[in-house]
Amino acid sequence: MQAQVVVLNATLEPIGVASLQRAVAFVVKERAQIMLASEGTIRSESIEMPVPKVVVFNDYVAVPHTRMYDRMPWTRRGVLERDRRRCAYCGGPGSTIDHIQPASRGGGSTWLNTITACVDCNGRKGGRTPTEASMPLQFEPRVVWRREVIMLAVEAAGVDLVALGLAR
């Protein structure tokens, strides 16, 4: 996996995660500064700098406020990640998507109608609802918002914004 660098706005609000190459370009073009570095050094003929882990833009970048609170488009991968690949029926490792209201009975592929399931539970439930199959959900599905995805990407990049004093 390629190294990911957390990108903060000039207000220190997380606005995304960038590839190492893109983050270095921000720094070299003097659009951003390194706020937190990883171990190691990046060297070229003309530049030597620490490997960035968090960069902060020098100038405020206008990000539409509503964009951070947009719903993410539904995807199978998104459901698996939202549920942390845990089966909503038994709590074990899950690798399939199950429709709470079966697709064969009009249930759509939406955030609130799909959950992660293991192969066994998905097969046992079949074309029934969880109530009909006597298989209660261990957790309720929820909509995924863009800000949540950004924060998960920050976490995956190994940056603790709370420890840096940038989040609650």
PDB file of C-alpha atoms in Angstrom:
ATOM      1  CA  MET A   1       0.000   0.000   0.000  1.00  0.00           C
ATOM      2  CA  GLN A   2       1.229   3.487  -0.834  1.00  0.00           C
ATOM      3  CA  ALA A   3       1.960   5.905   2.017  1.00  0.00           C
ATOM      4  CA  GLN A   4      -0.912   8.244   2.809  1.00  0.00           C
ATOM      5  CA  VAL A   5      -0.491  11.771   4.140  1.00  0.00           C
ATOM      6  CA  VAL A   6      -3.190  13.623   6.067  1.00  0.00           C
ATOM      7  CA  VAL A   7      -3.994  17.035   4.575  1.00  0.00           C
ATOM      8  CA  LEU A   8      -5.220  19.824   6.854  1.00  0.00           C
ATOM      9  CA  ASN A   9      -6.684  23.138   5.818  1.00  0.00           C
ATOM     10  CA  ALA A  10      -5.059  26.356   7.109  1.00  0.00           C
ATOM     11  CA  THR A  11      -7.717  26.222   9.865  1.00  0.00           C
ATOM     12  CA  LEU A  12      -6.268  22.812  10.902  1.00  0.00           C
ATOM     13  CA  GLU A  13      -9.463  21.039   9.813  1.00  0.00           C
ATOM     14  CA  PRO A  14      -8.853  17.678   8.102  1.00  0.00           C
ATOM     15  CA  ILE A  15      -9.897  17.911   4.471  1.00  0.00           C
ATOM     16  CA  GLY A  16      -8.543  14.660   3.120  1.00  0.00           C
ATOM     17  CA  VAL A  17      -5.746  12.198   2.649  1.00  0.00           C
ATOM     18  CA  ALA A  18      -3.272  12.459  -0.213  1.00  0.00           C
ATOM     19  CA  SER A  19      -0.615  10.196  -1.667  1.00  0.00           C
ATOM     20  CA  LEU A  20       2.939  10.820  -0.512  1.00  0.00           C
ATOM     21  CA  GLN A  21       3.834  12.069  -3.992  1.00  0.00           C
ATOM     22  CA  ARG A  22       1.004  14.637  -3.988  1.00  0.00           C
ATOM     23  CA  ALA A  23       1.807  15.812  -0.445  1.00  0.00           C
ATOM     24  CA  VAL A  24       5.472  16.299  -1.364  1.00  0.00           C
ATOM     25  CA  ALA A  25       4.341  18.337  -4.386  1.00  0.00           C
ATOM     26  CA  PHE A  26       2.286  20.603  -2.065  1.00  0.00           C
ATOM     27  CA  VAL A  27       5.372  21.184   0.093  1.00  0.00           C
ATOM     28  CA  VAL A  28       7.795  21.680  -2.815  1.00  0.00           C
ATOM     29  CA  LYS A  29       5.412  24.184  -4.462  1.00  0.00           C
ATOM     30  CA  GLU A  30       5.171  25.935  -1.066  1.00  0.00           C
ATOM     31  CA  ARG A  31       1.406  25.448  -0.876  1.00  0.00           C
ATOM     32  CA  ALA A  32       1.756  23.488   2.380  1.00  0.00           C
ATOM     33  CA  GLN A  33       4.111  22.817   5.279  1.00  0.00           C
ATOM     34  CA  ILE A  34       4.954  19.578   7.017  1.00  0.00           C
ATOM     35  CA  MET A  35       3.237  19.525  10.409  1.00  0.00           C
ATOM     36  CA  LEU A  36       4.180  15.980  11.400  1.00  0.00           C
ATOM     37  CA  ALA A  37       6.832  13.789   9.807  1.00  0.00           C
ATOM     38  CA  SER A  38       7.409  10.060   9.688  1.00  0.00           C
ATOM     39  CA  GLU A  39      10.806   8.466  10.085  1.00  0.00           C
ATOM     40  CA  GLY A  40      13.025   8.818   7.074  1.00  0.00           C
ATOM     41  CA  THR A  41      14.060  11.429   4.565  1.00  0.00           C
ATOM     42  CA  ILE A  42      13.158  12.192   0.973  1.00  0.00           C
ATOM     43  CA  ARG A  43      16.165  13.230  -1.115  1.00  0.00           C
ATOM     44  CA  SER A  44      16.601  14.479  -4.636  1.00  0.00           C
ATOM     45  CA  GLU A  45      19.334  16.484  -6.385  1.00  0.00           C
ATOM     46  CA  SER A  46      17.937  19.749  -5.112  1.00  0.00           C
ATOM     47  CA  ILE A  47      15.808  18.899  -2.062  1.00  0.00           C
ATOM     48  CA  GLU A  48      16.038  16.998   1.175  1.00  0.00           C
ATOM     49  CA  MET A  49      13.018  16.861   3.477  1.00  0.00           C
ATOM     50  CA  PRO A  50      11.476  14.624   6.130  1.00  0.00           C
ATOM     51  CA  VAL A  51       8.787  12.177   4.993  1.00  0.00           C
ATOM     52  CA  PRO A  52       5.506  13.991   5.650  1.00  0.00           C
ATOM     53  CA  LYS A  53       2.752  12.315   7.659  1.00  0.00           C
ATOM     54  CA  VAL A  54       0.579  15.450   8.093  1.00  0.00           C
ATOM     55  CA  VAL A  55       0.730  18.582   5.941  1.00  0.00           C
ATOM     56  CA  VAL A  56      -1.138  21.844   6.482  1.00  0.00           C
ATOM     57  CA  PHE A  57      -1.998  24.259   3.685  1.00  0.00           C
ATOM     58  CA  ASN A  58      -0.486  27.733   4.042  1.00  0.00           C
ATOM     59  CA  ASP A  59      -3.641  29.399   2.711  1.00  0.00           C
ATOM     60  CA  TYR A  60      -7.251  28.503   3.384  1.00  0.00           C
ATOM     61  CA  VAL A  61      -8.721  26.176   0.751  1.00  0.00           C
ATOM     62  CA  ALA A  62     -12.442  26.740   0.254  1.00  0.00           C
ATOM     63  CA  VAL A  63     -14.214  23.428   0.770  1.00  0.00           C
ATOM     64  CA  PRO A  64     -18.000  23.696   0.531  1.00  0.00           C
ATOM     65  CA  HIS A  65     -19.209  23.145   4.102  1.00  0.00           C
ATOM     66  CA  THR A  66     -22.063  20.958   2.925  1.00  0.00           C
ATOM     67  CA  ARG A  67     -19.668  18.684   1.034  1.00  0.00           C
ATOM     68  CA  MET A  68     -18.278  17.346   4.315  1.00  0.00           C
ATOM     69  CA  TYR A  69     -21.782  16.306   5.312  1.00  0.00           C
ATOM     70  CA  ASP A  70     -22.852  14.757   2.016  1.00  0.00           C
ATOM     71  CA  ARG A  71     -23.946  11.154   1.962  1.00  0.00           C
ATOM     72  CA  MET A  72     -21.415   8.894   0.345  1.00  0.00           C
ATOM     73  CA  PRO A  73     -22.738   6.943  -2.625  1.00  0.00           C
ATOM     74  CA  TRP A  74     -23.712   3.380  -1.675  1.00  0.00           C
ATOM     75  CA  THR A  75     -21.145   0.724  -2.607  1.00  0.00           C
ATOM     76  CA  ARG A  76     -20.617  -2.890  -1.591  1.00  0.00           C
ATOM     77  CA  ARG A  77     -17.115  -2.019  -0.412  1.00  0.00           C
ATOM     78  CA  GLY A  78     -18.527   0.895   1.583  1.00  0.00           C
ATOM     79  CA  VAL A  79     -20.945  -1.420   3.420  1.00  0.00           C
ATOM     80  CA  LEU A  80     -18.132  -3.860   4.243  1.00  0.00           C
ATOM     81  CA  GLU A  81     -15.966  -1.016   5.562  1.00  0.00           C
ATOM     82  CA  ARG A  82     -18.831   0.625   7.484  1.00  0.00           C
ATOM     83  CA  ASP A  83     -19.530  -2.669   9.275  1.00  0.00           C
ATOM     84  CA  ARG A  84     -15.784  -3.333   9.701  1.00  0.00           C
ATOM     85  CA  ARG A  85     -16.270  -6.643   7.875  1.00  0.00           C
ATOM     86  CA  ARG A  86     -18.251  -8.079  10.815  1.00  0.00           C
ATOM     87  CA  CYS A  87     -21.408 -10.133  10.240  1.00  0.00           C
ATOM     88  CA  ALA A  88     -24.459  -8.246  11.510  1.00  0.00           C
ATOM     89  CA  TYR A  89     -26.105 -11.555  12.491  1.00  0.00           C
ATOM     90  CA  CYS A  90     -23.416 -13.568  14.308  1.00  0.00           C
ATOM     91  CA  GLY A  91     -20.620 -11.004  14.795  1.00  0.00           C
ATOM     92  CA  GLY A  92     -18.046 -13.163  13.017  1.00  0.00           C
ATOM     93  CA  PRO A  93     -15.981 -12.163   9.994  1.00  0.00           C
ATOM     94  CA  GLY A  94     -18.219 -11.120   7.114  1.00  0.00           C
ATOM     95  CA  SER A  95     -17.495 -11.027   3.420  1.00  0.00           C
ATOM     96  CA  THR A  96     -20.896 -10.719   1.720  1.00  0.00           C
ATOM     97  CA  ILE A  97     -23.619  -8.091   1.517  1.00  0.00           C
ATOM     98  CA  ASP A  98     -27.146  -8.979   2.639  1.00  0.00           C
ATOM     99  CA  HIS A  99     -30.316  -7.027   1.953  1.00  0.00           C
ATOM    100  CA  ILE A 100     -32.436  -6.692   5.112  1.00  0.00           C
ATOM    101  CA  GLN A 101     -35.563  -6.415   2.964  1.00  0.00           C
ATOM    102  CA  PRO A 102     -34.591  -8.957   0.284  1.00  0.00           C
ATOM    103  CA  ALA A 103     -33.919  -7.585  -3.197  1.00  0.00           C
ATOM    104  CA  SER A 104     -36.247 -10.279  -4.545  1.00  0.00           C
ATOM    105  CA  ARG A 105     -39.028  -8.594  -2.554  1.00  0.00           C
ATOM    106  CA  GLY A 106     -38.271  -5.037  -3.589  1.00  0.00           C
ATOM    107  CA  GLY A 107     -35.479  -4.147  -1.153  1.00  0.00           C
ATOM    108  CA  GLY A 108     -32.983  -1.747  -2.666  1.00  0.00           C
ATOM    109  CA  SER A 109     -29.229  -1.482  -2.366  1.00  0.00           C
ATOM    110  CA  THR A 110     -29.147   1.409   0.102  1.00  0.00           C
ATOM    111  CA  TRP A 111     -27.146   2.192   3.242  1.00  0.00           C
ATOM    112  CA  LEU A 112     -30.145   1.459   5.473  1.00  0.00           C
ATOM    113  CA  ASN A 113     -31.175  -1.786   3.753  1.00  0.00           C
ATOM    114  CA  THR A 114     -27.805  -3.557   3.493  1.00  0.00           C
ATOM    115  CA  ILE A 115     -25.445  -5.063   6.037  1.00  0.00           C
ATOM    116  CA  THR A 116     -22.344  -7.234   6.046  1.00  0.00           C
ATOM    117  CA  ALA A 117     -22.953 -10.947   6.563  1.00  0.00           C
ATOM    118  CA  CYS A 118     -20.882 -14.089   6.649  1.00  0.00           C
ATOM    119  CA  VAL A 119     -21.564 -16.675   3.955  1.00  0.00           C
ATOM    120  CA  ASP A 120     -23.299 -19.047   6.425  1.00  0.00           C
ATOM    121  CA  CYS A 121     -25.689 -16.436   7.858  1.00  0.00           C
ATOM    122  CA  ASN A 122     -26.435 -14.986   4.421  1.00  0.00           C
ATOM    123  CA  GLY A 123     -27.362 -18.452   3.145  1.00  0.00           C
ATOM    124  CA  ARG A 124     -29.397 -19.310   6.242  1.00  0.00           C
ATOM    125  CA  LYS A 125     -31.408 -16.079   5.985  1.00  0.00           C
ATOM    126  CA  GLY A 126     -32.034 -16.557   2.279  1.00  0.00           C
ATOM    127  CA  GLY A 127     -34.878 -14.522   0.798  1.00  0.00           C
ATOM    128  CA  ARG A 128     -36.475 -13.744   4.168  1.00  0.00           C
ATOM    129  CA  THR A 129     -36.357 -10.729   6.442  1.00  0.00           C
ATOM    130  CA  PRO A 130     -34.315 -11.032   9.660  1.00  0.00           C
ATOM    131  CA  THR A 131     -37.575 -11.297  11.651  1.00  0.00           C
ATOM    132  CA  GLU A 132     -38.923 -14.097   9.443  1.00  0.00           C
ATOM    133  CA  ALA A 133     -35.600 -15.963   9.728  1.00  0.00           C
ATOM    134  CA  SER A 134     -35.405 -15.382  13.531  1.00  0.00           C
ATOM    135  CA  MET A 135     -32.000 -13.748  12.996  1.00  0.00           C
ATOM    136  CA  PRO A 136     -31.947 -10.381  14.794  1.00  0.00           C
ATOM    137  CA  LEU A 137     -29.357  -7.817  13.777  1.00  0.00           C
ATOM    138  CA  GLN A 138     -26.578  -7.168  16.302  1.00  0.00           C
ATOM    139  CA  PHE A 139     -26.351  -3.577  15.072  1.00  0.00           C
ATOM    140  CA  GLU A 140     -28.464  -1.292  12.918  1.00  0.00           C
ATOM    141  CA  PRO A 141     -27.231  -0.152   9.509  1.00  0.00           C
ATOM    142  CA  ARG A 142     -26.554   3.547   9.082  1.00  0.00           C
ATOM    143  CA  VAL A 143     -25.842   6.070   6.359  1.00  0.00           C
ATOM    144  CA  VAL A 144     -22.176   6.871   5.746  1.00  0.00           C
ATOM    145  CA  TRP A 145     -21.198  10.535   5.496  1.00  0.00           C
ATOM    146  CA  ARG A 146     -18.188  11.992   3.673  1.00  0.00           C
ATOM    147  CA  ARG A 147     -16.653  13.414   6.906  1.00  0.00           C
ATOM    148  CA  GLU A 148     -16.687   9.929   8.459  1.00  0.00           C
ATOM    149  CA  VAL A 149     -14.822   8.522   5.456  1.00  0.00           C
ATOM    150  CA  ILE A 150     -12.191  11.260   5.762  1.00  0.00           C
ATOM    151  CA  MET A 151     -11.740  10.562   9.474  1.00  0.00           C
ATOM    152  CA  LEU A 152     -11.396   6.806   8.827  1.00  0.00           C
ATOM    153  CA  ALA A 153      -8.770   7.557   6.169  1.00  0.00           C
ATOM    154  CA  VAL A 154      -6.913   9.732   8.691  1.00  0.00           C
ATOM    155  CA  GLU A 155      -7.041   6.849  11.183  1.00  0.00           C
ATOM    156  CA  ALA A 156      -5.829   4.391   8.519  1.00  0.00           C
ATOM    157  CA  ALA A 157      -2.902   6.726   7.768  1.00  0.00           C
ATOM    158  CA  GLY A 158      -1.848   6.253  11.397  1.00  0.00           C
ATOM    159  CA  VAL A 159      -2.460   9.817  12.566  1.00  0.00           C
ATOM    160  CA  ASP A 160      -4.145  10.497  15.902  1.00  0.00           C
ATOM    161  CA  LEU A 161      -5.725  13.922  15.518  1.00  0.00           C
ATOM    162  CA  VAL A 162      -6.799  13.937  19.187  1.00  0.00           C
ATOM    163  CA  ALA A 163      -3.178  13.501  20.295  1.00  0.00           C
ATOM    164  CA  LEU A 164      -2.233  16.405  18.032  1.00  0.00           C
ATOM    165  CA  GLY A 165      -4.968  18.528  19.641  1.00  0.00           C
ATOM    166  CA  LEU A 166      -6.848  18.832  16.349  1.00  0.00           C
ATOM    167  CA  ALA A 167     -10.006  16.885  17.201  1.00  0.00           C
ATOM    168  CA  ARG A 168     -12.162  15.948  20.168  1.00  0.00           C
TER     169      ARG A 168
END
